[in-house]
Structures are given as C-alpha cells and as structure tokens.
Amino acid sequence: MLTKRLWLILFIGIAVFYLWGLGSVPFVGPDEPRYAQVAREMLAHRELITPVLGGFPWFQKPVLLYWILMASYSVLGISEYAARLGPAICGLLIGAVVYWIGSSIETARRTRDASSKESETQREGLGRFSALIWLSSAGPLVFSRGVNFDILLTLALTGAFACFFVWHVRYGIPTNRKGINPASPALKYVLVGFYFFVGLSLLAKGLIGLIIAPGVIISYFLIRREWPSKKFLTSLLWGIPLTLAVAAIWYGPMINRHGLIFVNEFIVQQHFQRFLSNQYHHPQAFYFYIPVLAGLALPWTIFLVAAFVSSRRWHWRGASAVDRLRVFGFVWILAPVVFFSISQSKLPAYILPVLPAVALLVGERVTCFLRAQRGQRVLRLTGALLLLVVAIGGVFMHRRYGLSVAVIAIAVAPLVAVALIALARPQMGPALYVLIAVAMFVTSAFSLKAIAPAIARGQSVRDLLAAASSRGYDTAPLVQLHNV
C-alpha cells in the first residue's frame, strides 16, 4: 500500500512534470500561434475586451484564454512557455477537482457505513487513483501542453459538475427520516460554484457550456427516473442570473461595442454554422469519437471498457454515493459524445471535457479491483494493448518523420517495460497501477525531447522565420497561402 507521503511525492513530481519543458517545442499547427498572437496584440494595445488579430477585431473565440495568456505574458514575457503555462495549470487543477469528487464520494460512503473496516487504500483510493488516471491519460498530457480553449472548457465544466455532484450527494439528498441531510451546512454553498463555473464555461469556449451542463444533469435525472430535489429547483431562481452575470462580464461589453456584427460572427457563424454545416472543413463519420475516446483515454482504455461492461451490474437507481457516481459519470461521457457526433464539424479536442468522467469511472473500477483482489485480466489486456500501440506508433514515427529506431526505442522503453510487467505480474496490486502512470510520464518526457521536435518541424515556421531573419529579411512582409 502506498503511504500518504509517497502519494504526496508522486503528485508533486507530476506537477513538476506538467510545468516542465513547455517552451521546448515551437508553436505547432495553425491554432497555437494564432491564439498566442491574439493575446500578444491585446496586451500591446491594452485591450481587455475585443480580441485582435493582425490589428483587426477577431470574433472566433471568447476571451478567457486571452486573459490568461496576457497575465502570463505580463509576468514571464512573451514566449512559448508563458503561453502554455495557463493550460498546463488548468490540467493540474482539473486533477485536483477530480480528486475532490472522488474523495467526497469516499467521505459520503464512510458516513453512510461508519462501521466499515476497509483499509486506507480501499477507503481513500478513489480520489487519488482518479486524479492519477486523469493526469496520466493521453488526452490531458497532450492538451495541457498546448495553447487551446478546450482545456479551459474542461476545467470550467469539471468544476461545475463537481460542485453540483458533491452538493447533490452530500447535502442535497435527505438521509434521515425527517428529510434532512445532516452534513455540514457549509456544503449548501457549494451549489453556488456550479452556476459560477457554468458562467465561466461561456467565457472559456462560448455557448457550448449551456448545452453540455444542463444536458448532463437532465440526462442523469432521467436515467435514474427521479426528480431533482426542491432545493436544486429553487436554486435556479438565483443560479441562472448568477451564470448570466458571470458571462456578461465579457458578452455585455462586446455586444455593446460591436452589436450585430459580433452576434453574427461569433454566435451564428461560430456556433450554429459550425454545428450544422461543413463550412469549417472538419467532417468526420458519426462514429468518429469512439476511436478518439479510446485514444485519449490511453493507457486506461481497457479499464474504461471494463467499466462500461460492468454497467450491467450497476444499481442504476441505487441510493449510495457510488451508485450515483457511476450513473453521473456515464451520462457525463455519453451526452457530450452523442451531441458532438451529431455535429457536422468534428475535432478530437471537442470531447476533452468527458475525460474527467472517464478518470472517475476508471478510478472506481480500479478501487473495486483492489478491494476484491481482481482485475488481472484487465491488466493483461492493458499490457497487450500498450505493446500494440507502441509497435504501431513506432513504425509510424519511423516512416513519417524519419526518426531512428534507437530514438524511438528509448522513448517507448518505459511503456514496453510496464506492459511486460502487466502481462507477467498482474497481481502486483496498487504499485502496478502507479507504474503504468509513471511509465506514461517518463515516455512523455523522452518524447518531448526526442520525438516532438521532429514532429514540430513540419508544423511550425519558427525555424524558417529565424533563417529569414538571419539573412536580413526580418522586416519583410510575411504572406501565407491557405488552400480552401
């Protein structure tokens, strides 16, 4: 069993890793440099409301990411590291929120069954393992190291769902004959956070927060076939105005300043046209997000499948906190995936907000396996999957980017080692789950130094601009050709 001190050391090490090497790779793709430049121009013009690109208003995205980048630029200067620091911190904060949800479930469970004699790992493992699973999954490892809006939306929605669910389980449900929940009265104020974070999601990535947040909660109550508590329904009277007030911090001045131009370009074009048409050239099949979810959840994909398979034995209307968590995690994944599958425009990052729910369901499976001393088959399948992914990925990297076999072998060696351990010694217990996560971090660190630069060379113009500047063309006009 891992002691509290070892867990603390592990999470401190993970935090250091998340904040390390953020500037070692240049901005890649079209979006990272664009978003970084918008914040740079806003800072230069001392503009806090209107996003500016190339000296002109740019209405494609809301302002929260730009505010974070501007604050980082002001303290650290303008650089890749400063631009990526905010998203990296968001990734860590999401891990903390996931831990809070898991530990709150364990607290509710202990309160209900005070006579339980479970070990510390069994009693407190859900929060720790769920946070570890989030932090070590492929999706967070990638998107926490890039300038993007989706990690901010994920933080806002995770905060909203955490506040709602912790309030719902620990305060909003009557637990005695008098219809009263004797939990700490301070918990009733947690619901304020739900409405605040929904408002923050509107500043993070637009109106999608108004679709996902209500959609998940309504689906939760529908599947459980129960009505929301009177306390929650009453909270709508003050909660909806609070959400709108948070969003109005930016939407109000923008509408006042730009009027129908902003409404048309930001709300109509970037929301409705993007959802209903292929105007932005991101068409994919309806089932696109099934393999995407499997990839983003690596190396825990088999555990997610095991969680879905175990749903046949769930108590879908059960009163316990764990029963409720299972259903809530299920709809937290299902509702956004179905919604974005209907959309005519699909990108992998759109379903990033479901990964905290994946971490919670996988964490619940892991703690169940540890409690029952089972899970060896799932661990063996995980080892086999990791070997398959490493083999396919290694061949792809060698052929596509010309990386040497030696470099690839060194980078993936930790994953290969832990995969072989999972195949040979799946009965190792908690240590093996931690080793899987650590292997992901070590492989990511090697890849950041040895593989990522080769990938970035084909998706970044930094080296090209540096070469032009060294030849005296640093003040020449820059023209970009974009094929539609």
Coordinates of C-alpha atoms in Angstrom, one line a residue:
M1 CA 0.0 0.0 0.0
L2 CA 1.3 3.5 -0.9
T3 CA 1.5 5.8 2.1
K4 CA 0.2 9.3 2.1
R5 CA 3.8 10.6 1.9
L6 CA 4.5 8.6 -1.2
W7 CA 1.3 9.8 -2.8
L8 CA 2.2 13.4 -2.0
I9 CA 5.7 13.0 -3.5
L10 CA 4.2 11.4 -6.6
F11 CA 1.7 14.2 -7.2
I12 CA 4.4 16.9 -6.6
G13 CA 6.5 15.1 -9.2
I14 CA 3.6 15.1 -11.6
A15 CA 3.0 18.8 -11.1
V16 CA 6.7 19.5 -11.8
F17 CA 6.5 17.4 -15.0
Y18 CA 3.4 19.3 -16.2
L19 CA 5.2 22.6 -15.8
W20 CA 8.5 21.4 -17.3
G21 CA 9.5 21.8 -20.9
L22 CA 6.6 23.9 -22.0
G23 CA 8.8 26.0 -24.2
S24 CA 11.0 23.3 -25.7
V25 CA 8.8 22.9 -28.8
P26 CA 7.7 25.8 -31.0
F27 CA 4.1 26.6 -31.6
V28 CA 2.6 24.0 -33.9
G29 CA -0.3 24.0 -36.3
P30 CA -2.4 27.0 -37.2
D31 CA -4.2 27.5 -33.9
E32 CA -1.5 27.7 -31.3
P33 CA 0.4 30.7 -32.9
R34 CA -2.9 32.4 -33.7
Y35 CA -4.2 32.3 -30.2
A36 CA -0.9 33.3 -28.8
Q37 CA -0.7 36.3 -31.2
V38 CA -4.2 37.5 -30.3
A39 CA -3.2 37.7 -26.7
R40 CA 0.0 39.4 -27.6
E41 CA -1.8 42.1 -29.7
M42 CA -4.4 42.6 -26.9
L43 CA -1.6 43.2 -24.4
A44 CA 0.2 45.5 -26.7
H45 CA -3.0 47.6 -27.3
R46 CA -4.0 47.4 -23.6
E47 CA -7.3 45.8 -24.9
L48 CA -9.2 43.7 -22.4
I49 CA -12.5 43.2 -24.3
T50 CA -12.1 42.8 -28.1
P51 CA -9.8 40.0 -29.4
V52 CA -7.5 41.5 -32.0
L53 CA -5.6 39.6 -34.8
G54 CA -3.5 41.5 -37.3
G55 CA -4.8 44.8 -36.0
F56 CA -8.5 43.8 -36.6
P57 CA -11.2 42.5 -34.4
W58 CA -11.3 38.7 -34.3
F59 CA -14.6 37.2 -33.1
Q60 CA -14.0 33.4 -33.4
K61 CA -13.3 32.6 -29.7
P62 CA -14.3 34.1 -26.3
V63 CA -11.8 35.9 -24.1
L64 CA -10.8 33.8 -21.1
L65 CA -7.8 32.1 -22.7
Y66 CA -6.5 35.5 -23.9
W67 CA -6.8 37.0 -20.4
I68 CA -4.8 34.1 -19.0
L69 CA -2.1 34.5 -21.7
M70 CA -2.0 38.2 -21.2
A71 CA -1.4 37.8 -17.5
S72 CA 1.3 35.2 -18.2
Y73 CA 3.0 37.4 -20.7
S74 CA 3.0 40.3 -18.3
V75 CA 4.8 38.3 -15.7
L76 CA 7.1 36.0 -17.7
G77 CA 7.4 37.8 -21.0
I78 CA 6.2 36.7 -24.4
S79 CA 7.3 33.1 -25.1
E80 CA 6.0 29.6 -25.8
Y81 CA 6.5 28.8 -22.1
A82 CA 4.4 31.7 -21.0
A83 CA 1.7 30.9 -23.5
R84 CA 1.4 27.3 -22.5
L85 CA 1.7 27.8 -18.7
G86 CA -2.0 28.6 -18.3
P87 CA -3.3 25.4 -20.0
A88 CA -0.8 23.3 -18.0
I89 CA -2.0 24.8 -14.7
C90 CA -5.6 24.1 -15.9
G91 CA -4.7 20.4 -16.4
L92 CA -3.4 20.2 -12.9
L93 CA -6.4 22.0 -11.4
I94 CA -8.7 19.5 -13.2
G95 CA -6.8 16.7 -11.5
A96 CA -7.4 18.4 -8.1
V97 CA -11.1 18.7 -8.9
V98 CA -11.3 15.1 -9.9
Y99 CA -9.6 14.2 -6.6
W100 CA -12.1 16.3 -4.7
I101 CA -15.0 14.4 -6.4
G102 CA -13.5 11.0 -5.6
S103 CA -12.6 11.8 -2.0
S104 CA -16.1 13.3 -1.4
I105 CA -17.7 10.1 -2.6
E106 CA -15.5 8.2 -0.2
T107 CA -16.4 10.6 2.6
A108 CA -20.1 10.1 1.9
R109 CA -19.6 6.3 1.8
R110 CA -17.8 6.3 5.2
T111 CA -20.5 8.5 6.6
R112 CA -23.2 6.0 5.5
D113 CA -21.2 3.0 6.7
A114 CA -19.3 4.1 9.7
S115 CA -18.7 0.5 10.8
S116 CA -16.7 -0.3 7.7
K117 CA -13.2 -1.7 8.4
E118 CA -11.7 -1.2 4.9
S119 CA -8.1 -0.3 4.5
E120 CA -6.9 3.2 3.7
T121 CA -6.3 2.2 0.0
Q122 CA -9.9 0.9 -0.2
R123 CA -11.4 3.9 1.6
E124 CA -9.5 6.8 0.1
G125 CA -8.2 5.3 -3.2
L126 CA -11.0 6.7 -5.4
G127 CA -9.9 10.3 -5.3
R128 CA -6.2 9.5 -5.6
F129 CA -6.4 7.0 -8.4
S130 CA -9.0 9.0 -10.3
A131 CA -6.7 12.1 -10.2
L132 CA -3.7 9.9 -11.2
I133 CA -5.7 8.5 -14.1
W134 CA -6.7 11.9 -15.4
L135 CA -3.1 13.3 -15.2
S136 CA -1.6 10.3 -16.9
S137 CA -4.1 9.9 -19.7
A138 CA -3.0 10.8 -23.3
G139 CA -5.6 13.5 -23.7
P140 CA -4.6 15.7 -20.8
L141 CA -0.9 15.1 -21.4
V142 CA -1.3 16.5 -24.9
F143 CA -3.8 19.3 -24.4
S144 CA -2.3 20.6 -21.2
R145 CA 0.9 21.3 -23.1
G146 CA -0.7 23.4 -25.9
V147 CA -2.5 26.7 -26.3
N148 CA -6.1 25.7 -26.7
F149 CA -9.6 26.6 -25.4
D150 CA -10.7 23.0 -24.8
I151 CA -8.7 22.6 -21.6
L152 CA -10.3 25.7 -20.2
L153 CA -13.7 24.5 -21.1
T154 CA -12.9 21.1 -19.5
L155 CA -11.8 22.9 -16.3
A156 CA -15.0 25.0 -16.2
L157 CA -17.3 22.1 -16.8
T158 CA -15.5 19.8 -14.4
G159 CA -15.7 22.5 -11.7
A160 CA -19.4 22.9 -12.4
F161 CA -20.2 19.1 -12.3
A162 CA -18.0 18.7 -9.2
C163 CA -19.9 21.4 -7.3
F164 CA -23.3 20.0 -8.4
F165 CA -22.5 16.4 -7.7
V166 CA -20.7 16.9 -4.3
W167 CA -23.6 19.1 -3.2
H168 CA -26.2 16.6 -4.6
V169 CA -24.6 13.6 -2.8
R170 CA -23.5 15.2 0.4
Y171 CA -26.2 17.8 1.1
G172 CA -29.0 17.8 -1.5
I173 CA -30.3 14.3 -0.7
P174 CA -32.3 13.7 2.5
T175 CA -30.6 11.0 4.6
N176 CA -32.8 10.6 7.6
R177 CA -36.5 10.2 8.4
K178 CA -37.0 13.9 8.9
G179 CA -36.0 14.6 5.3
I180 CA -32.8 16.3 6.4
N181 CA -29.2 15.7 5.4
P182 CA -27.0 16.2 8.5
A183 CA -23.9 17.0 6.5
S184 CA -22.0 20.3 7.1
P185 CA -24.3 23.3 6.4
A186 CA -21.4 24.9 4.6
L187 CA -21.9 22.3 1.8
K188 CA -25.1 24.1 0.7
Y189 CA -22.9 26.9 -0.6
V190 CA -21.1 24.6 -3.0
L191 CA -24.0 24.8 -5.4
V192 CA -23.0 28.5 -6.0
G193 CA -19.9 27.1 -7.6
F194 CA -22.0 25.1 -10.1
Y195 CA -23.6 28.2 -11.5
F196 CA -20.4 30.2 -11.4
F197 CA -18.4 27.6 -13.4
V198 CA -21.2 27.3 -16.0
G199 CA -20.9 31.0 -16.5
L200 CA -17.1 30.6 -16.7
S201 CA -17.6 28.0 -19.4
L202 CA -19.3 30.6 -21.5
L203 CA -16.1 32.7 -21.2
A204 CA -14.0 29.7 -21.9
K205 CA -15.5 28.5 -25.2
G206 CA -18.8 30.0 -25.9
L207 CA -22.4 28.8 -25.6
I208 CA -21.5 25.1 -25.6
G209 CA -21.5 25.2 -21.8
L210 CA -25.2 26.0 -21.8
I211 CA -25.7 22.8 -23.8
I212 CA -23.4 20.3 -22.0
A213 CA -24.0 21.3 -18.4
P214 CA -27.9 21.1 -18.4
G215 CA -27.8 18.2 -20.8
V216 CA -25.7 16.0 -18.5
I217 CA -27.7 16.9 -15.4
I218 CA -31.1 16.4 -17.1
S219 CA -29.9 13.1 -18.5
Y220 CA -28.7 12.0 -15.0
F221 CA -32.2 12.5 -13.5
L222 CA -33.9 11.0 -16.5
I223 CA -31.9 7.8 -16.3
R224 CA -32.4 7.5 -12.6
R225 CA -36.1 8.3 -13.1
E226 CA -36.2 10.7 -10.2
W227 CA -37.0 14.4 -9.8
P228 CA -34.3 16.9 -8.8
S229 CA -34.6 18.0 -5.2
K230 CA -36.7 21.0 -4.3
K231 CA -33.5 22.7 -3.1
F232 CA -32.0 22.4 -6.6
L233 CA -35.1 23.6 -8.4
T234 CA -35.3 26.6 -6.1
S235 CA -31.7 27.4 -6.7
L236 CA -32.4 28.0 -10.4
L237 CA -34.1 31.3 -9.4
W238 CA -30.8 32.8 -8.3
G239 CA -28.4 30.5 -10.1
I240 CA -29.3 31.3 -13.7
P241 CA -28.9 35.1 -13.0
L242 CA -25.5 34.3 -11.5
T243 CA -24.4 32.3 -14.5
L244 CA -25.6 35.1 -16.8
A245 CA -23.9 37.8 -14.7
V246 CA -20.5 35.9 -14.9
A247 CA -20.9 35.6 -18.7
A248 CA -22.0 39.3 -19.0
I249 CA -18.6 40.4 -17.9
W250 CA -17.4 40.0 -21.5
Y251 CA -20.6 39.4 -23.6
G252 CA -22.2 42.7 -22.4
P253 CA -19.3 45.0 -23.5
M254 CA -18.8 43.0 -26.7
I255 CA -22.5 43.4 -27.8
N256 CA -22.5 47.0 -26.7
R257 CA -19.3 47.7 -28.7
H258 CA -19.8 45.6 -31.8
G259 CA -23.6 44.9 -32.0
L260 CA -24.9 42.6 -34.6
I261 CA -21.5 42.0 -36.2
F262 CA -20.4 40.2 -33.1
V263 CA -23.7 38.3 -32.8
N264 CA -23.5 37.1 -36.4
E265 CA -19.8 36.2 -36.5
F266 CA -19.4 34.7 -33.0
I267 CA -22.8 33.3 -32.2
V268 CA -24.3 32.5 -35.6
Q269 CA -21.2 31.5 -37.6
Q270 CA -19.0 30.0 -34.9
H271 CA -21.8 28.1 -33.1
F272 CA -24.7 27.3 -35.3
Q273 CA -22.9 27.2 -38.7
R274 CA -20.1 25.2 -37.2
F275 CA -22.5 22.6 -35.8
L276 CA -25.0 22.4 -38.7
S277 CA -22.6 22.7 -41.7
N278 CA -19.2 21.7 -43.1
Q279 CA -18.3 25.4 -43.5
Y280 CA -15.1 24.9 -41.5
H281 CA -13.9 21.7 -43.3
H282 CA -13.9 19.3 -40.3
P283 CA -16.3 16.5 -41.5
Q284 CA -16.0 13.0 -39.9
A285 CA -18.1 9.9 -39.6
F286 CA -20.8 9.7 -37.0
Y287 CA -18.7 7.1 -35.0
F288 CA -15.6 9.3 -35.1
Y289 CA -15.5 9.9 -31.4
I290 CA -15.4 6.2 -30.4
P291 CA -11.8 5.6 -31.6
V292 CA -10.9 9.2 -30.5
L293 CA -12.2 8.5 -26.9
A294 CA -10.2 5.2 -26.9
G295 CA -7.1 7.1 -27.9
L296 CA -7.5 10.0 -25.5
A297 CA -8.1 7.5 -22.6
L298 CA -4.8 5.6 -23.1
P299 CA -3.3 3.8 -21.2
W300 CA -6.6 3.2 -19.4
T301 CA -8.8 2.4 -22.3
I302 CA -9.3 -1.3 -21.3
F303 CA -10.4 -0.2 -17.9
L304 CA -12.9 2.2 -19.4
V305 CA -14.3 -0.7 -21.4
A306 CA -14.4 -2.8 -18.2
A307 CA -16.4 0.0 -16.5
F308 CA -18.9 0.0 -19.3
V309 CA -19.2 -3.8 -19.3
S310 CA -19.8 -3.7 -15.5
S311 CA -22.7 -1.3 -16.0
R312 CA -24.9 -4.4 -16.5
R313 CA -24.5 -5.0 -12.7
W314 CA -24.9 -1.3 -11.7
H315 CA -27.8 -0.3 -9.4
W316 CA -28.9 2.5 -11.7
R317 CA -31.4 3.8 -9.2
G318 CA -29.3 2.9 -6.1
A319 CA -29.1 5.4 -3.2
S320 CA -25.4 5.1 -2.4
A321 CA -22.9 7.7 -3.5
V322 CA -21.0 5.2 -5.6
D323 CA -24.2 4.2 -7.5
R324 CA -24.9 7.8 -8.2
L325 CA -21.3 8.4 -9.3
R326 CA -21.5 5.6 -11.8
V327 CA -24.6 7.0 -13.4
F328 CA -23.4 10.5 -13.4
G329 CA -20.0 9.6 -14.9
F330 CA -21.8 7.5 -17.6
V331 CA -24.0 10.5 -18.7
W332 CA -21.1 12.9 -18.4
I333 CA -19.4 10.8 -21.1
L334 CA -22.4 9.9 -23.2
A335 CA -24.2 13.3 -23.5
P336 CA -21.3 15.3 -25.0
V337 CA -20.1 12.4 -27.2
V338 CA -23.6 12.0 -28.7
F339 CA -24.0 15.8 -29.1
F340 CA -20.7 16.2 -30.9
S341 CA -21.3 13.1 -33.0
I342 CA -24.3 14.8 -34.5
S343 CA -22.3 17.9 -35.3
Q344 CA -21.1 18.3 -38.9
S345 CA -17.8 19.7 -37.6
K346 CA -15.7 17.3 -35.6
L347 CA -12.3 17.7 -34.0
P348 CA -10.7 15.3 -31.4
A349 CA -10.5 18.1 -28.7
Y350 CA -14.2 18.6 -28.6
I351 CA -14.7 15.6 -26.3
L352 CA -11.8 16.5 -23.9
P353 CA -14.4 17.6 -21.3
V354 CA -15.6 13.9 -20.9
L355 CA -12.1 12.7 -19.8
P356 CA -12.6 13.7 -16.1
A357 CA -15.6 11.4 -16.1
V358 CA -13.5 8.7 -17.7
A359 CA -11.0 9.1 -14.9
L360 CA -13.7 8.8 -12.2
L361 CA -15.2 5.6 -13.8
V362 CA -11.8 4.1 -14.3
G363 CA -10.8 5.0 -10.8
E364 CA -13.9 3.4 -9.4
R365 CA -13.1 0.2 -11.4
V366 CA -9.5 0.2 -10.0
T367 CA -10.7 0.6 -6.4
C368 CA -13.2 -2.2 -7.0
F369 CA -10.5 -4.5 -8.4
L370 CA -8.2 -3.7 -5.4
R371 CA -11.0 -4.3 -2.9
A372 CA -11.9 -7.7 -4.5
Q373 CA -8.3 -8.5 -5.4
R374 CA -9.3 -8.9 -9.1
G375 CA -8.6 -7.2 -12.4
Q376 CA -5.7 -9.4 -13.6
R377 CA -7.3 -10.0 -16.9
V378 CA -7.9 -6.3 -17.5
L379 CA -4.3 -5.6 -16.6
R380 CA -3.0 -8.2 -19.0
L381 CA -5.2 -6.8 -21.8
T382 CA -3.8 -3.4 -21.0
G383 CA -0.3 -4.7 -21.3
A384 CA -1.1 -6.2 -24.7
L385 CA -2.8 -3.0 -25.9
L386 CA 0.2 -0.9 -24.9
L387 CA 2.6 -3.2 -26.8
L388 CA 0.3 -2.9 -29.9
V389 CA 0.1 0.9 -29.6
V390 CA 3.9 1.1 -29.2
A391 CA 4.5 -1.1 -32.2
I392 CA 2.1 0.8 -34.5
G393 CA 3.2 4.2 -33.2
G394 CA 6.9 3.3 -33.6
V395 CA 6.5 2.2 -37.2
F396 CA 4.5 5.3 -38.0
M397 CA 7.1 7.7 -36.4
H398 CA 9.9 6.0 -38.2
R399 CA 8.3 6.1 -41.6
R400 CA 6.5 9.5 -41.3
Y401 CA 9.2 11.6 -39.6
G402 CA 12.4 9.6 -40.3
L403 CA 13.2 9.0 -36.6
S404 CA 15.8 6.4 -35.9
V405 CA 14.8 3.1 -34.4
A406 CA 17.1 3.8 -31.4
V407 CA 15.5 7.1 -30.5
I408 CA 12.0 5.5 -30.7
A409 CA 13.1 2.5 -28.7
I410 CA 14.5 4.7 -25.9
A411 CA 11.3 6.8 -25.8
V412 CA 8.9 3.9 -25.6
A413 CA 11.0 1.6 -23.3
P414 CA 9.2 2.6 -20.1
L415 CA 5.8 1.7 -21.7
V416 CA 7.2 -1.6 -23.0
A417 CA 8.6 -2.5 -19.6
V418 CA 5.4 -1.8 -17.7
A419 CA 3.4 -3.6 -20.4
L420 CA 5.5 -6.7 -19.9
I421 CA 5.1 -6.5 -16.2
A422 CA 1.3 -6.2 -16.6
L423 CA 1.4 -9.3 -18.7
A424 CA 3.6 -11.3 -16.4
R425 CA 2.8 -10.0 -12.9
P426 CA -0.8 -8.5 -12.9
Q427 CA -1.2 -9.4 -9.3
M428 CA 1.2 -6.7 -8.1
G429 CA -1.7 -4.5 -6.8
P430 CA -1.7 -0.7 -6.4
A431 CA 2.0 -0.5 -7.3
L432 CA 1.3 -1.7 -10.9
Y433 CA -1.3 0.9 -11.5
V434 CA 1.1 3.6 -10.3
L435 CA 3.8 2.1 -12.5
I436 CA 1.5 2.4 -15.6
A437 CA 1.0 6.1 -14.9
V438 CA 4.7 6.7 -14.2
A439 CA 5.6 5.0 -17.5
M440 CA 3.3 7.4 -19.3
F441 CA 5.1 10.4 -17.7
V442 CA 8.6 9.0 -18.5
T443 CA 7.7 8.2 -22.1
S444 CA 6.2 11.6 -22.5
A445 CA 9.3 13.3 -21.1
F446 CA 11.6 11.4 -23.6
S447 CA 9.2 12.0 -26.4
L448 CA 9.1 15.7 -25.7
K449 CA 12.9 16.0 -26.1
A450 CA 13.5 13.4 -28.8
I451 CA 10.3 13.0 -30.9
A452 CA 8.3 16.2 -30.5
P453 CA 10.9 18.4 -32.2
A454 CA 10.8 16.2 -35.3
I455 CA 7.0 16.5 -35.5
A456 CA 7.1 20.2 -34.9
R457 CA 9.5 20.9 -37.8
G458 CA 6.7 20.0 -40.2
Q459 CA 4.1 22.1 -38.4
S460 CA 6.0 25.2 -37.4
V461 CA 7.6 28.1 -39.2
R462 CA 9.8 29.3 -36.3
D463 CA 13.0 27.9 -37.8
L464 CA 12.1 29.2 -41.2
L465 CA 11.5 32.7 -39.9
A466 CA 14.7 32.6 -37.9
A467 CA 16.6 31.6 -41.0
A468 CA 15.0 34.5 -42.9
S469 CA 15.8 36.9 -40.1
S470 CA 19.5 35.9 -40.1
R471 CA 19.6 36.8 -43.8
G472 CA 18.3 40.3 -43.2
Y473 CA 14.6 39.6 -44.1
D474 CA 13.3 40.2 -40.5
T475 CA 11.3 43.3 -41.6
A476 CA 10.0 41.9 -44.9
P477 CA 6.2 41.4 -45.2
L478 CA 5.0 37.9 -44.4
V479 CA 2.4 36.3 -46.7
Q480 CA 0.7 33.0 -46.1
L481 CA -1.1 30.9 -48.6
H482 CA -4.1 28.9 -47.4
N483 CA -5.9 26.4 -49.6
V484 CA -9.7 26.0 -49.1

